[in-house]
XYZ file of C-alpha atoms in Angstrom:
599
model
C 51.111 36.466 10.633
C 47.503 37.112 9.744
C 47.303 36.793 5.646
C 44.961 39.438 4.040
C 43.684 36.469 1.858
C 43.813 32.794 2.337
C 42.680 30.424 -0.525
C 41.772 26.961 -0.192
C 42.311 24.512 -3.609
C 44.329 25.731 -6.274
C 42.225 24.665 -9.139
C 41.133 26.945 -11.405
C 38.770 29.041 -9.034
C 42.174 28.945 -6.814
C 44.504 29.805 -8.843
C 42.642 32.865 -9.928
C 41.517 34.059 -6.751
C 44.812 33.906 -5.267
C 46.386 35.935 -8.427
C 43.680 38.278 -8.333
C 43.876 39.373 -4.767
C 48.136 39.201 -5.071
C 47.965 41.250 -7.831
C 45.856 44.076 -5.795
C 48.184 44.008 -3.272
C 47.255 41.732 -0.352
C 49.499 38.983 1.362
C 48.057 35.884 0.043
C 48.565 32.272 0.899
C 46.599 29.239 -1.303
C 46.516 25.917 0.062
C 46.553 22.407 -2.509
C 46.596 18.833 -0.750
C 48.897 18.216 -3.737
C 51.478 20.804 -5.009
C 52.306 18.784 -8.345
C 47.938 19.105 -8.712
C 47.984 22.774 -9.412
C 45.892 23.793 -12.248
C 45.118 20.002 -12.594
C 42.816 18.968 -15.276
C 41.274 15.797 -14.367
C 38.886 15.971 -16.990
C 39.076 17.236 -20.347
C 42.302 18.422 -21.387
C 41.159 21.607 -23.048
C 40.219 25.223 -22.471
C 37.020 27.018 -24.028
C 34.186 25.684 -25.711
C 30.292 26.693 -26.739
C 30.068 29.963 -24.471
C 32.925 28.469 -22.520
C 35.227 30.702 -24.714
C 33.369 33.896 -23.929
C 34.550 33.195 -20.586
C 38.310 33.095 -21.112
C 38.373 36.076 -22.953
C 36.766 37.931 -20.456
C 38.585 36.680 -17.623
C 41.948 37.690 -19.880
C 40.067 40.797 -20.717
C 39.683 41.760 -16.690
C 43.376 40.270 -16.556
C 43.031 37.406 -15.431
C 45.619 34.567 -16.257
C 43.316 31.172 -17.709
C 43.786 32.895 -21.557
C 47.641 33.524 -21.260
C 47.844 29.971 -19.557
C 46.243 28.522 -22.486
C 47.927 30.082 -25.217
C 51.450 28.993 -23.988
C 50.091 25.695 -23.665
C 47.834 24.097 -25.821
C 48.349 22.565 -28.472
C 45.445 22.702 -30.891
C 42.435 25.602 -31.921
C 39.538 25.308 -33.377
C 36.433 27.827 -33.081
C 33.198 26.378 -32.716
C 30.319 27.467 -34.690
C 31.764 29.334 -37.360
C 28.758 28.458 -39.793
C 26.584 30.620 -37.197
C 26.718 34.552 -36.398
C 29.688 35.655 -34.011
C 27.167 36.040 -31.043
C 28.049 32.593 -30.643
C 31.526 31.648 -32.045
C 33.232 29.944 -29.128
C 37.296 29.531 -29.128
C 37.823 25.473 -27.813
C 41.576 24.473 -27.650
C 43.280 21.237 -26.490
C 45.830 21.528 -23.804
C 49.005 19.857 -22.584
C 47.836 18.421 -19.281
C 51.334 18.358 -17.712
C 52.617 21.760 -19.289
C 49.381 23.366 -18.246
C 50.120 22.781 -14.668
C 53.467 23.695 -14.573
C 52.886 27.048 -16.257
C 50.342 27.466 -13.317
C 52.395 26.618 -10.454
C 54.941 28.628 -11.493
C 52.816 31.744 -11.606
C 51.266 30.796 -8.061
C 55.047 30.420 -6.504
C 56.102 33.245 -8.160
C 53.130 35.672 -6.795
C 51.763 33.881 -3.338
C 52.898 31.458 -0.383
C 51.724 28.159 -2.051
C 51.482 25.294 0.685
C 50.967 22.010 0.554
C 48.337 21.281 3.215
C 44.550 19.421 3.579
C 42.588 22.382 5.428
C 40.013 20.332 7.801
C 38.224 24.003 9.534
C 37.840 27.049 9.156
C 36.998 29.354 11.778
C 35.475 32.832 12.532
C 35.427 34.834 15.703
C 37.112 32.763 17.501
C 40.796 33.441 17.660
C 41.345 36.831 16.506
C 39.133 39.776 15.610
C 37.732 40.187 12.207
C 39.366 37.390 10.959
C 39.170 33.800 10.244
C 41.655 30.772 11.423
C 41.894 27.472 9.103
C 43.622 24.256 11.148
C 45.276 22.215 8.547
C 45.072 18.121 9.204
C 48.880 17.973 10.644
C 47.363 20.572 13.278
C 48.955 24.127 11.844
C 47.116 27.118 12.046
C 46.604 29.954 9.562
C 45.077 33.040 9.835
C 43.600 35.345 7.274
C 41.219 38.945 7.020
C 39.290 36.422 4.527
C 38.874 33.361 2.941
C 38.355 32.074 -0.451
C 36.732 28.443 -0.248
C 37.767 26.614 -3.498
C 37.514 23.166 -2.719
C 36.529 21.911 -6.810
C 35.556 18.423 -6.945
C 37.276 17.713 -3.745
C 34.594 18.510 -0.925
C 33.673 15.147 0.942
C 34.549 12.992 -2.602
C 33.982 9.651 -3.539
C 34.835 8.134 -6.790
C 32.961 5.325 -8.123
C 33.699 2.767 -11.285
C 31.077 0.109 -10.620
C 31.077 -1.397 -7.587
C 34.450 -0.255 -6.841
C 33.509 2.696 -4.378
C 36.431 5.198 -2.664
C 37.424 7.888 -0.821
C 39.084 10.142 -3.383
C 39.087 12.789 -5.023
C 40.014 13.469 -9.307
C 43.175 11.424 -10.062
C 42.812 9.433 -7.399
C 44.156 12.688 -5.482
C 43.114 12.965 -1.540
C 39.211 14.343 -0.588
C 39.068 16.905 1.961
C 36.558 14.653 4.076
C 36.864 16.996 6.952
C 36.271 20.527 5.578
C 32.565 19.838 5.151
C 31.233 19.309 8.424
C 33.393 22.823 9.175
C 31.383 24.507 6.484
C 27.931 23.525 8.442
C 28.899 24.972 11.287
C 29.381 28.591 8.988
C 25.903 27.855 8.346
C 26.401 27.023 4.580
C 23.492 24.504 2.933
C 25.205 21.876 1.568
C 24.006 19.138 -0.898
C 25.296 16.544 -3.116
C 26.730 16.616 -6.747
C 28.266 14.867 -9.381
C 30.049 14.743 -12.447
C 32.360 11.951 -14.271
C 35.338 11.694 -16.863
C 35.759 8.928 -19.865
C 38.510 6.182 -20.243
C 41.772 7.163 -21.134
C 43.246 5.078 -23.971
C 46.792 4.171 -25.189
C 47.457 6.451 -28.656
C 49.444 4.001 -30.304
C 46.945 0.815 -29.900
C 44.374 3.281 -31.611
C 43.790 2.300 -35.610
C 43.114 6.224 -36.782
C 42.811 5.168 -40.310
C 39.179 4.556 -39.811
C 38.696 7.757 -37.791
C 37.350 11.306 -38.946
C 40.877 13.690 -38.611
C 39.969 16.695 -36.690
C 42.353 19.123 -37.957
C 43.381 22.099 -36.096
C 42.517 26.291 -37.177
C 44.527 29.044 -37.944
C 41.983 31.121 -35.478
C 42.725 33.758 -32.795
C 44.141 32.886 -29.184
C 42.360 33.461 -25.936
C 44.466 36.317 -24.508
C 44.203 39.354 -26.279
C 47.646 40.189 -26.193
C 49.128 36.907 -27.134
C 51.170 36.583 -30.250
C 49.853 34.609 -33.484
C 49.795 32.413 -35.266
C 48.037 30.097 -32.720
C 49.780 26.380 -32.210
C 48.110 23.621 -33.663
C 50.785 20.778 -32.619
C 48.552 17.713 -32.904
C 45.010 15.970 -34.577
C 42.187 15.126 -32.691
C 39.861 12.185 -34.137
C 36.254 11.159 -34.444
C 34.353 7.845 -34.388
C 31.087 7.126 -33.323
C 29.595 4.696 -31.090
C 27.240 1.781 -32.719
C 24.665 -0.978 -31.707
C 27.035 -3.781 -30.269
C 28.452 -0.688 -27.083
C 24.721 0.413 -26.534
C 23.830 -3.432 -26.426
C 26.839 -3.893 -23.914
C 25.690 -0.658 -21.826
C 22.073 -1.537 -21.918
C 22.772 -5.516 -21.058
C 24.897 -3.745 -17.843
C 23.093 -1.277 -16.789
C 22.431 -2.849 -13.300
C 26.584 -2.273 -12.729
C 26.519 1.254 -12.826
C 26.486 2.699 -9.919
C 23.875 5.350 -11.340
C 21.240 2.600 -12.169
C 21.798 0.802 -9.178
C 21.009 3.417 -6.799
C 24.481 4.228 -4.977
C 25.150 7.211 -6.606
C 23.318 10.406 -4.421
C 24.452 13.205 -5.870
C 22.430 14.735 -8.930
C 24.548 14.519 -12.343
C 24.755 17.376 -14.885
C 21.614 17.603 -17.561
C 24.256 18.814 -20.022
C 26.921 16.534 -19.465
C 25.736 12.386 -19.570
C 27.611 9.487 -19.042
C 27.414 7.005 -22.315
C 25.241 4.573 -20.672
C 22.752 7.841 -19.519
C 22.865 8.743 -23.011
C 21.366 5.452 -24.383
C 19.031 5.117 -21.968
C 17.637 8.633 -22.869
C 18.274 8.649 -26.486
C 17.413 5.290 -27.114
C 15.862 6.514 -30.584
C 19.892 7.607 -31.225
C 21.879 5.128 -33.292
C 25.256 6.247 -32.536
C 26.713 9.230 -30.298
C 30.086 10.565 -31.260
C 33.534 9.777 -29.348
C 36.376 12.099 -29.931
C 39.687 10.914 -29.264
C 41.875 13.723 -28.192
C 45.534 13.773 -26.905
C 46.719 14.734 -23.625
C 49.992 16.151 -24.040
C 52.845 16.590 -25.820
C 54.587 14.277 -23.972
C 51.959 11.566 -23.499
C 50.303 8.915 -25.410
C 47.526 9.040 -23.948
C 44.095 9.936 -25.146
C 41.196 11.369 -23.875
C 37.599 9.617 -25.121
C 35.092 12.188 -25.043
C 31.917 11.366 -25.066
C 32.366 8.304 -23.249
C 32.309 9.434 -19.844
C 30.916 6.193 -17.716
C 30.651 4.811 -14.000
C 30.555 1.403 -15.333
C 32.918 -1.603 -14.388
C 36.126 -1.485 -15.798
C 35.450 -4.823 -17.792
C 32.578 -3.340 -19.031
C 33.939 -0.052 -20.235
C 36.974 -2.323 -21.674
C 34.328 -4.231 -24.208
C 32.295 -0.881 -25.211
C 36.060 0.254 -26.321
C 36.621 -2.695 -28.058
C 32.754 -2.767 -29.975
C 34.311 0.944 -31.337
C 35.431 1.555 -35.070
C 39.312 2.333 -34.140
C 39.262 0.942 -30.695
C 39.001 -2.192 -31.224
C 42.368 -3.281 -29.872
C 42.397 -0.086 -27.553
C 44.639 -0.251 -23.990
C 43.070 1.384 -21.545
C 45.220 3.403 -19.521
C 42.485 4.339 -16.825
C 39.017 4.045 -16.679
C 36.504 6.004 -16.347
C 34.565 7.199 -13.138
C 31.883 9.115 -11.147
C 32.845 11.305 -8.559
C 30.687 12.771 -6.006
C 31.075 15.274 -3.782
C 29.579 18.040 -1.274
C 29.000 21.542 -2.538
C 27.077 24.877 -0.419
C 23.592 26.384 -2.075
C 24.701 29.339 -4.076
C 21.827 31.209 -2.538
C 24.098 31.309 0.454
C 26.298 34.118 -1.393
C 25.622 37.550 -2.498
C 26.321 39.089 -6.082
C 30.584 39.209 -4.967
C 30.298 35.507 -3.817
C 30.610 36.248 -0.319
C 28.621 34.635 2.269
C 25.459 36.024 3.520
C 26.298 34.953 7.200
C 30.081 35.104 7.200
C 31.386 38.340 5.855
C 34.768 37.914 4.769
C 33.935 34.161 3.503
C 34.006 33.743 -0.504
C 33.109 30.921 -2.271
C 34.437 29.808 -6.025
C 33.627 27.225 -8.595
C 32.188 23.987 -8.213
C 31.447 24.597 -4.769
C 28.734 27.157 -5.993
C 27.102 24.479 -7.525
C 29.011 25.265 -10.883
C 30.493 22.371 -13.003
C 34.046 23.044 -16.071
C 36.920 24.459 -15.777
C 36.052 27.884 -17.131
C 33.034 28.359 -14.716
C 35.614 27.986 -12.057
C 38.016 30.150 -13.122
C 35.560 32.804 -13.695
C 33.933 32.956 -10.480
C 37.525 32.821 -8.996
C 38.699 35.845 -10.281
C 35.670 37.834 -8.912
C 36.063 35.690 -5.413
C 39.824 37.142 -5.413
C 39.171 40.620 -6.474
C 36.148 41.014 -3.474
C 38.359 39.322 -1.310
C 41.331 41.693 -1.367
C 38.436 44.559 -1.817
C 37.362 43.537 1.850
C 40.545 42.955 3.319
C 41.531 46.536 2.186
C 38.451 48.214 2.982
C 37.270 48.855 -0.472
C 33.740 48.286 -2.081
C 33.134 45.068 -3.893
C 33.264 44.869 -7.304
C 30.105 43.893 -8.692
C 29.808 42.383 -13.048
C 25.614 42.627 -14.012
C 24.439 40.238 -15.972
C 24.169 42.602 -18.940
C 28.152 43.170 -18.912
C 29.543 39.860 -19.233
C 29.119 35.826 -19.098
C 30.753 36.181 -16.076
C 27.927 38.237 -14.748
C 25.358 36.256 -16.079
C 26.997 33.249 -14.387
C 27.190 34.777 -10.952
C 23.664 36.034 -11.377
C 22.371 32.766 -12.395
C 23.957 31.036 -8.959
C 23.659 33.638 -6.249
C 19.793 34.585 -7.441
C 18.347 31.779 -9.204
C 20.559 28.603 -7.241
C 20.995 25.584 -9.315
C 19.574 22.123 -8.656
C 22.311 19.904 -10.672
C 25.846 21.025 -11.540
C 25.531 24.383 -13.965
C 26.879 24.996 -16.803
C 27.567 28.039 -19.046
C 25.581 28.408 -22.338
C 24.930 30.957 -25.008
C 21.241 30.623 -24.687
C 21.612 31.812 -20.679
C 22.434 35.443 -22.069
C 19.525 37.564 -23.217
C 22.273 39.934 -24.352
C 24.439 37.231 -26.782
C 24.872 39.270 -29.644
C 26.258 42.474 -27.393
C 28.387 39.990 -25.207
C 30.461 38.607 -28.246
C 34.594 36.678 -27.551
C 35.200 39.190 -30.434
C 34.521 42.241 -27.711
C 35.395 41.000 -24.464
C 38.468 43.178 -24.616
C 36.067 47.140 -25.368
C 33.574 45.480 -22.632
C 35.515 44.680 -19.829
C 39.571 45.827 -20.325
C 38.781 49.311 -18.969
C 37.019 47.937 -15.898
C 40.317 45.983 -15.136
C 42.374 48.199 -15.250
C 40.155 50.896 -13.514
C 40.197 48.079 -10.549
C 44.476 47.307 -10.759
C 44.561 44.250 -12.243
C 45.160 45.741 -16.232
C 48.488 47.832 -17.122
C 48.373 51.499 -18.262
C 49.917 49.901 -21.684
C 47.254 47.486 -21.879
C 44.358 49.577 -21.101
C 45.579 52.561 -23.822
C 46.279 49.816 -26.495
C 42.185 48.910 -25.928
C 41.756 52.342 -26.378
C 43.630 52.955 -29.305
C 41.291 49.951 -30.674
C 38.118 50.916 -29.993
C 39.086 54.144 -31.316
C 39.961 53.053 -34.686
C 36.945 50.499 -35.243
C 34.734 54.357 -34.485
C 36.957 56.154 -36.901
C 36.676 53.494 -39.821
C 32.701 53.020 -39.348
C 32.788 57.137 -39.486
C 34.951 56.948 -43.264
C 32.762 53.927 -44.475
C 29.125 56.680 -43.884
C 31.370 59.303 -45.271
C 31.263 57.066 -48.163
C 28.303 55.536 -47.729
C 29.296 52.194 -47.923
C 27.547 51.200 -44.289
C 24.651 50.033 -46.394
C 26.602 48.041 -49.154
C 28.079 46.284 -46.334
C 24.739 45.198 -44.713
C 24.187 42.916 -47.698
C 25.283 39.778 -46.922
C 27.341 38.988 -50.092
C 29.504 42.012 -49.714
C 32.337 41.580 -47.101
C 34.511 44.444 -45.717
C 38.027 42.973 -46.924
C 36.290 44.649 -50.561
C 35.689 47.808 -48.631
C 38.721 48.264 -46.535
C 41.232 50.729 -46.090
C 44.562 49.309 -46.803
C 47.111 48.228 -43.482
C 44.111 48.330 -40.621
C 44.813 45.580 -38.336
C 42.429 42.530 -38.482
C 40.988 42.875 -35.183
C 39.854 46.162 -36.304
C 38.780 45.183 -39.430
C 36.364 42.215 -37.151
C 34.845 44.551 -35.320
C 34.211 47.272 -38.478
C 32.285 44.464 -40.081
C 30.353 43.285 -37.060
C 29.521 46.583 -36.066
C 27.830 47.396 -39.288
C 26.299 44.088 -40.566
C 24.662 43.689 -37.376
C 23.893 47.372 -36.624
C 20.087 47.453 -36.243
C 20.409 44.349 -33.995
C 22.964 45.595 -31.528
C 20.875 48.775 -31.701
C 17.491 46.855 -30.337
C 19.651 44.451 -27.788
C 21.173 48.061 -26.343
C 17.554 49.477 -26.079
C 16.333 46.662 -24.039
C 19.597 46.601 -22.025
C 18.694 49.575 -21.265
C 15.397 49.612 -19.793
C 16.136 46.490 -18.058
C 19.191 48.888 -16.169
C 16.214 50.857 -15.067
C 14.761 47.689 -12.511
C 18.526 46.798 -12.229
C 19.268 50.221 -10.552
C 15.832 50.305 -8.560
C 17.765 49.266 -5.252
C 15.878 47.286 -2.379
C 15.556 48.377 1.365
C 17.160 46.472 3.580
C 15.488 44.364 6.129
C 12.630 43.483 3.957
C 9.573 41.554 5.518
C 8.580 40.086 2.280
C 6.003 37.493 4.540
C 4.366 40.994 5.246
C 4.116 42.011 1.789
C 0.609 42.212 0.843
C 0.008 40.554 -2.899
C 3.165 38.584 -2.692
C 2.271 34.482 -3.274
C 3.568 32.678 -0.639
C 6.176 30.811 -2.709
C 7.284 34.118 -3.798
C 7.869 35.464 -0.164
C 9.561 32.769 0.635
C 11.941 32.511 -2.275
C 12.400 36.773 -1.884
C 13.196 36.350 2.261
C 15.809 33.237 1.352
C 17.718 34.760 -1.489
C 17.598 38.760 0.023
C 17.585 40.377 -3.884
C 19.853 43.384 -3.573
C 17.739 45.393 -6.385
C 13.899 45.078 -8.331
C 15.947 43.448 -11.355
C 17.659 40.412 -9.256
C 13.881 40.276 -7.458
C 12.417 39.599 -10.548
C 14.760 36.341 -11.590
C 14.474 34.956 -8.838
C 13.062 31.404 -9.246
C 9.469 31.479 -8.083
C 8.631 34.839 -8.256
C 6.006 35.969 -11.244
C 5.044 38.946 -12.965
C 2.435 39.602 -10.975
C 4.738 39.217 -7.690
C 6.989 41.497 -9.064
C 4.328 44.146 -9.539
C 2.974 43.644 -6.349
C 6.555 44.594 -4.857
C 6.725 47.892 -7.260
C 3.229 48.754 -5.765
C 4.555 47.996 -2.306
C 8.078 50.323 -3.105
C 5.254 53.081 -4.533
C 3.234 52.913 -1.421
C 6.247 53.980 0.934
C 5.070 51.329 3.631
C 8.368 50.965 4.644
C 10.361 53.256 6.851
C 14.125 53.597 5.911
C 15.627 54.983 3.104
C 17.098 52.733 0.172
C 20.377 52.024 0.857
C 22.163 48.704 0.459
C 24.781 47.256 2.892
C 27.498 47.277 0.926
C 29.149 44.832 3.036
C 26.535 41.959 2.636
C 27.163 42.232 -1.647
């Protein structure tokens, strides 16, 4: 049988590739070294976070499954940054490790062929036409139209807790040693990352009385169309480090594997370890630790903020130097894990492969690093996947549309040099790409694509609608300007029985009106060098004007369009006007087209 759609890891990038292309009607089969690892979290046990929350909601709002996975599952809300406008209010939710996964696997045995198998090649050409074969390690073969690679964390992994070094990957799971050398041969650039998780700590040797409680919020859920009230099942607590840990981390510092030298792969900026936090903030006299529980039915705890390659003695006695901890159990420590991962500027806009059409490529593999990243770049891998395998064009997000754009964008056009992360302040377009509106954006694209219902898609509708009618009624009364103040609210100005999600976006709309009105001007005169396609088969070496770090950043990542030319690291203003003179001058020969295949 040759699958329309073969996946490799069922992580998050996995799981949503492989629903994604089910879903629009391909044979799909999804590969996991470990079946009881699906939709593993191996780091923190939560969904969401500072822009990480924007990212749910649109991958619910495109219908994806992450949201709908996390509402049934976790176990306590809060949104982040209410104090600030709602460009940047973020949804951040604990999950239940263990339900989380099960939820997951069920979905993926209920939709695709799941199978428990290490995938050590993958193959083009070779065997059959237009169509790739993976060889699992027990010596099976699989064929597929295409291939998602979604190897997470996994890729060529070692795990490291001082001077204790291993072949691993998160949770002690298996590495996929093999796969790398197979991606080489594709022609993928590979290089060396790394990211780490905290101790885990035994709840009931934890003295909470001296903690901050970190109470749960009666807030709204990251699927649009699940029920409320959210579940807030459990506490989370703060403490803060203090002197005596940063004297212990500073007095060990030649232990960890990071200031010793074994660690390769380059760490995320965003995300330090403890003892890379007090060497860098050494003006800092505490950092925070937040104690957060695992599961329902787990004691366990999750210390984040403490995330550390150290020895497991040492991270034992920073524990024990802790307000709260100081009689701690550590269940397991903490631990840096390194492993292989391709150049983004390998893939195109759909995250396929410049040099192997039909190849995708999802998560941290694209030099991404969370949970959320992953899942987000999945669900696009999936969707151009099955687009290929049935012959369709791909189905492209810009950056002015969605996070999810601006995260593919970022990748495939500017590449990343340490593990990336999503942030607010990577949008120029915050305040039009709110969690609040992720539903109006992005719901009618879903379901223009098959992956949202009829119902779903007319309920959106029906939404957006009534937000246009109530703004009309509130200039009919011209109360738009009494609302702009910012001590009047609209719950003194609305009409009795509208639902609250209409009632959001009425007040939104209108408080921030001149705002969104500038944001959609410059959206739209950046669409202009958006839509300004490039020919294909540029010479950019031949381009007069052109710096030579610019022609060689333009011939490596092949911009599909003026607007992706002109983020591409390297290239200035003045490059980018010498390529608009160049387009002007009609130099080249064939007409501007783009190959749709190579997006």
């Amino acid at each position: 049988m040759i699958y329309d759609v073969a996946v490799i890891g069922a992580g998050h990038a996995g799981i949503e590739a492989a629903l994604a292309a089910s879903r629009l009607g391909c044979s799909v089969i999804c590969f996991a070294t470990q079946l009881d690892a699906v939709g593993n979290m191996p780091c923190n046990p939560s969904v969401g976070g500072t822009a990480k929350g924007h990212l749910v909601r649109e991958i619910d709002a495109l219908g994806g499954e992450m949201g709908k996975a996390a509402d049934a599952c976790c176990i306590q809300y809060r949104l982040l940054n209410r104090g600030k406008g709602p460009a940047v209010h973020s949804l951040r939710a604990q999950a239940d490790r263990s339900a989380y996964r099960a939820y997951m696997k069920r979905r993926l045995e209920q939709a695709v062929t799941l199978k428990q198998a290490e995938i050590v090649s993958v193959d083009s050409g070779q065997w059959t036409v237009d169509s790739y074969r993976l060889t699992a390690s027990a010596g099976m073969n699989y064929d597929a139209k295409t291939v998602v690679v979604a190897a997470g964390t996994f890729l060529n992994s070692r795990v490291l807790t001082g001077s204790h070094i291993r072949e691993a990957g998160p949770d002690g799971l298996l590495s996929a040693a093999a796969l790398s050398g197979s991606l080489l041969k594709l022609g993928l650039r590979l290089r060396r990352f790394k990211t780490g998780t905290p101790p885990r700590v035994l709840g009931r040797t934890i003295d909470f009385s001296v903690m901050e409680r970190q109470e749960g919020e009666d807030t709204i859920p990251f699927s649009f169309i699940s029920p409320r009230p959210v579940r807030n099942a459990v506490c989370c607590w703060l403490t803060w480090t203090n002197e005596a840990a940063h004297k212990l981390l500073r007095d060990n510092l030649g232990k960890s594997p990071i200031y010793s030298g074994v660690i390769e792969g380059v760490g995320a900026r965003y995300c330090p370890s403890i003892e890379d936090k007090v060497v860098r903030f050494a003006d800092k006299e505490r950092h925070p630790v937040f104690c957060e529980p695992m599961g329902l039915d787990t004691d366990e705890y999750y210390m984040q903020g403490l995330s550390s390659s150290m020895p497991e003695e040492v991270q034992e006695q920073v524990l024990h130097a802790i307000a709260g901890l100081e009689g701690a159990v550590m269940t397991r420590p903490g631990y840096a894990i390194e492993y292989d991962c391709a150049d983004p500027l390998c893939f195109t806009p759909s995250l396929m492969s410049k040099q192997n059409p039909g190849l995708f490529g999802a998560g941290q593999i694209l030099g991404s690093s969370g949970y959320e990243e992953a899942a987000a770049q999945g669900l696009i891998a999936g969707i151009n996947a099955a687009r290929y395998a049935l012959g369709k064009d791909p189905f492209l997000l810009p950056r002015s549309s969605s996070y999810i754009g601006t995260l593919i964008d970022d990748l495939v056009t500017r590449g990343t040099e340490e593990p990336y992360r999503m942030m607010t302040s990577r949008s120029e377009f915050r305040l039009l790409l709110r969690q609040d509106n992720a539903d109006a954006r992005l719901t009618p694209l879903g379901y223009e694509i098959g992956l949202v219902s009829r119902e779903r898609y007319d309920a959106v509708a029906a939404k957006v609608q009534a937000v246009e009618e109530e703004i009309a009624r509130l200039e009919t009364l011209r109360l738009t300007a009494a609302l702009r103040r910012p001590d009047v609210t609209y719950a003194s100005l609305a009409r009795p029985g509208l639902p609250d999600e209409v009632a959001e976006q009425v007040e939104i709309q209108v408080k921030y009106e001149g705002y969104l009105r500038r944001q959609q001007a410059l959206r739209e005169e950046m669409a202009h060098m958006e839509n300004r396609a490039l020919p294909e088969g540029i010479d950019y070496a031949a381009i007069q004007g052109l710096r030579l770090e610019a022609r060689e950043k333009l011939n490596r990542v092949r911009p599909k369009s003026l607007g992706q030319a002109s983020r591409v690291s390297g290239v200035s203003p003045a490059d980018l006007t010498a390529l608009m003179i160049w387009l002007r001058s009609g130099e080249w020969t064939s007409s501007i087209k783009c190959d749709k295949t190579l997006l």
